[in-house]
Amino acid sequence: MTSSTDLTTPAEEEASTVTDGKKIEGRSLGRIAWTRLKRDKVALTGGGIIIFLILVAIFAPVLNKLFGHPVNEFHQDKIDPNLGGIPPIGTWGGISTDFLLGVQPVTGRDLFSQIIYGAQTSLLIALLATLLAVMIGIVVGITAGFFGGWIDSLFSRFMDLILAFPLILFAIALISVLPPTYWYRVTVIVLIIGGFSWPYIGRIVRGQTLSLREREFVEAARSIGAGNFRIIFRELLPNLAAPILVYSTLIIPTNILFEAALSFLGVGVPSPTPSWGRLLSDAVNYYEYDPMYMVVPGTAIFITVLAFNLFGDGLRDALDPKSNR
């Protein structure tokens, strides 16, 4: 008895199709999904960019030592004194072999260092917030969908209440009165983002659970005396892995944008910790003098969000046995 047999009959049919005159049998669903994903070059490109960004964030100190300068070191000699001491010397924001992405106006700090350390901040907060949201969403969604009745009604109304909450206003009001310490701010931001975004995945898990609990493999498990917890962990959760994984990849870019928005509004991670959102906020004051100061962090956010969305869409198509792509 395996739960995935009843759930993924179309995928198993694909596993028995004839390719180049040879019948393919015995392929696991994971292998089928990987085969489908490999055909989606756009999704693979997005996945490659994601891996690259994660490696950049992990090895930011090494990269900064090799190609950059200390993240908060001023370089006043790179600022043009003839233009009020604001724009960098040279074109394209002071980009050169010594400063790969140019320097910040006024201070002359290395923008390359700010960007790679900003990747640490954005990815750390986004991943932790996503993990928290997924964990809460799974627990609430599967509990509501599996037990139904008044439990389902209570949790469903609670999710509606959370979704109606003015999150951005609450985040600004709360974080603005917190002590400006790095880990304190990061912890609270993660709790706010994850604690208010879980209803989205909770609804998805609840809907899938309502469908799965009526399937034959669940009834078969009950008939041999399996308890509720065994059914949830051995029968339902394995079949919920695909939608959970797909939604997780799609919620990460949303969390990245939310963190950037908080930093842009001045209530994100405290200065001088680099943040893409705060770089954009600072750039608003200097875009007339140095447009590249706005382009560089804006491009970093754009590429990161686009990569996660492309990979998430491709992963959804690969894990969907009814997809024809």
PDB file of N, CA, C and O in Angstrom, residues 7-12 14 29 32 36 316-324:
ATOM      1  N   LEU A   7      -2.663   8.636  -6.049  1.00  0.00           N
ATOM      2  CA  LEU A   7      -2.613  10.084  -6.258  1.00  0.00           C
ATOM      3  C   LEU A   7      -2.020  10.442  -7.598  1.00  0.00           C
ATOM      4  O   LEU A   7      -2.392  11.430  -8.197  1.00  0.00           O
ATOM      5  N   THR A   8      -1.124   9.658  -8.107  1.00  0.00           N
ATOM      6  CA  THR A   8      -0.340  10.083  -9.255  1.00  0.00           C
ATOM      7  C   THR A   8      -0.419   9.098 -10.410  1.00  0.00           C
ATOM      8  O   THR A   8       0.577   8.768 -11.042  1.00  0.00           O
ATOM      9  N   THR A   9      -1.623   8.601 -10.684  1.00  0.00           N
ATOM     10  CA  THR A   9      -1.788   7.659 -11.781  1.00  0.00           C
ATOM     11  C   THR A   9      -1.322   8.230 -13.113  1.00  0.00           C
ATOM     12  O   THR A   9      -0.657   7.537 -13.889  1.00  0.00           O
ATOM     13  N   PRO A  10      -1.612   9.496 -13.461  1.00  0.00           N
ATOM     14  CA  PRO A  10      -1.115  10.040 -14.726  1.00  0.00           C
ATOM     15  C   PRO A  10       0.404  10.011 -14.815  1.00  0.00           C
ATOM     16  O   PRO A  10       0.958   9.781 -15.880  1.00  0.00           O
ATOM     17  N   ALA A  11       1.085  10.281 -13.704  1.00  0.00           N
ATOM     18  CA  ALA A  11       2.541  10.263 -13.738  1.00  0.00           C
ATOM     19  C   ALA A  11       3.058   8.858 -13.970  1.00  0.00           C
ATOM     20  O   ALA A  11       4.055   8.653 -14.661  1.00  0.00           O
ATOM     21  N   GLU A  12       2.372   7.865 -13.361  1.00  0.00           N
ATOM     22  CA  GLU A  12       2.821   6.501 -13.555  1.00  0.00           C
ATOM     23  C   GLU A  12       2.566   6.039 -14.982  1.00  0.00           C
ATOM     24  O   GLU A  12       3.291   5.225 -15.525  1.00  0.00           O
ATOM     25  N   GLU A  14       2.875   8.030 -17.459  1.00  0.00           N
ATOM     26  CA  GLU A  14       3.998   8.600 -18.184  1.00  0.00           C
ATOM     27  C   GLU A  14       5.237   7.736 -18.015  1.00  0.00           C
ATOM     28  O   GLU A  14       6.056   7.605 -18.916  1.00  0.00           O
ATOM     29  N   LEU A  29       8.672   8.728  -8.991  1.00  0.00           N
ATOM     30  CA  LEU A  29       8.037  10.008  -9.304  1.00  0.00           C
ATOM     31  C   LEU A  29       9.036  11.153  -9.238  1.00  0.00           C
ATOM     32  O   LEU A  29       8.924  12.133  -9.976  1.00  0.00           O
ATOM     33  N   ILE A  32      10.842  11.137 -12.519  1.00  0.00           N
ATOM     34  CA  ILE A  32       9.971  11.684 -13.567  1.00  0.00           C
ATOM     35  C   ILE A  32       9.948  13.206 -13.493  1.00  0.00           C
ATOM     36  O   ILE A  32      10.053  13.903 -14.508  1.00  0.00           O
ATOM     37  N   ARG A  36      11.238  15.959 -16.303  1.00  0.00           N
ATOM     38  CA  ARG A  36      10.410  17.047 -16.812  1.00  0.00           C
ATOM     39  C   ARG A  36      11.054  18.402 -16.550  1.00  0.00           C
ATOM     40  O   ARG A  36      10.990  19.315 -17.373  1.00  0.00           O
ATOM     41  N   ARG A 316       6.694  23.708 -10.371  1.00  0.00           N
ATOM     42  CA  ARG A 316       5.268  23.379 -10.320  1.00  0.00           C
ATOM     43  C   ARG A 316       4.872  22.538 -11.532  1.00  0.00           C
ATOM     44  O   ARG A 316       4.155  21.538 -11.403  1.00  0.00           O
ATOM     45  N   ASP A 317       5.330  22.911 -12.713  1.00  0.00           N
ATOM     46  CA  ASP A 317       5.019  22.143 -13.921  1.00  0.00           C
ATOM     47  C   ASP A 317       5.640  20.748 -13.869  1.00  0.00           C
ATOM     48  O   ASP A 317       5.043  19.774 -14.336  1.00  0.00           O
ATOM     49  N   ALA A 318       6.852  20.641 -13.298  1.00  0.00           N
ATOM     50  CA  ALA A 318       7.529  19.348 -13.249  1.00  0.00           C
ATOM     51  C   ALA A 318       6.853  18.396 -12.275  1.00  0.00           C
ATOM     52  O   ALA A 318       6.797  17.185 -12.517  1.00  0.00           O
ATOM     53  N   LEU A 319       6.331  18.926 -11.184  1.00  0.00           N
ATOM     54  CA  LEU A 319       5.705  18.083 -10.167  1.00  0.00           C
ATOM     55  C   LEU A 319       4.238  17.839 -10.412  1.00  0.00           C
ATOM     56  O   LEU A 319       3.621  17.027  -9.714  1.00  0.00           O
ATOM     57  N   ASP A 320       3.670  18.529 -11.402  1.00  0.00           N
ATOM     58  CA  ASP A 320       2.264  18.352 -11.721  1.00  0.00           C
ATOM     59  C   ASP A 320       2.113  17.238 -12.753  1.00  0.00           C
ATOM     60  O   ASP A 320       2.481  17.410 -13.911  1.00  0.00           O
ATOM     61  N   PRO A 321       1.609  16.084 -12.392  1.00  0.00           N
ATOM     62  CA  PRO A 321       1.513  14.974 -13.348  1.00  0.00           C
ATOM     63  C   PRO A 321       0.551  15.228 -14.499  1.00  0.00           C
ATOM     64  O   PRO A 321       0.587  14.520 -15.479  1.00  0.00           O
ATOM     65  N   LYS A 322      -0.303  16.245 -14.374  1.00  0.00           N
ATOM     66  CA  LYS A 322      -1.253  16.547 -15.449  1.00  0.00           C
ATOM     67  C   LYS A 322      -0.729  17.609 -16.407  1.00  0.00           C
ATOM     68  O   LYS A 322      -1.410  17.989 -17.346  1.00  0.00           O
ATOM     69  N   SER A 323       0.474  18.134 -16.131  1.00  0.00           N
ATOM     70  CA  SER A 323       1.044  19.173 -16.973  1.00  0.00           C
ATOM     71  C   SER A 323       1.497  18.588 -18.308  1.00  0.00           C
ATOM     72  O   SER A 323       2.003  17.474 -18.372  1.00  0.00           O
ATOM     73  N   ASN A 324       1.318  19.354 -19.367  1.00  0.00           N
ATOM     74  CA  ASN A 324       1.715  18.897 -20.691  1.00  0.00           C
ATOM     75  C   ASN A 324       2.972  19.565 -21.190  1.00  0.00           C
ATOM     76  O   ASN A 324       3.351  19.406 -22.339  1.00  0.00           O
TER      77      ASN A 324
END
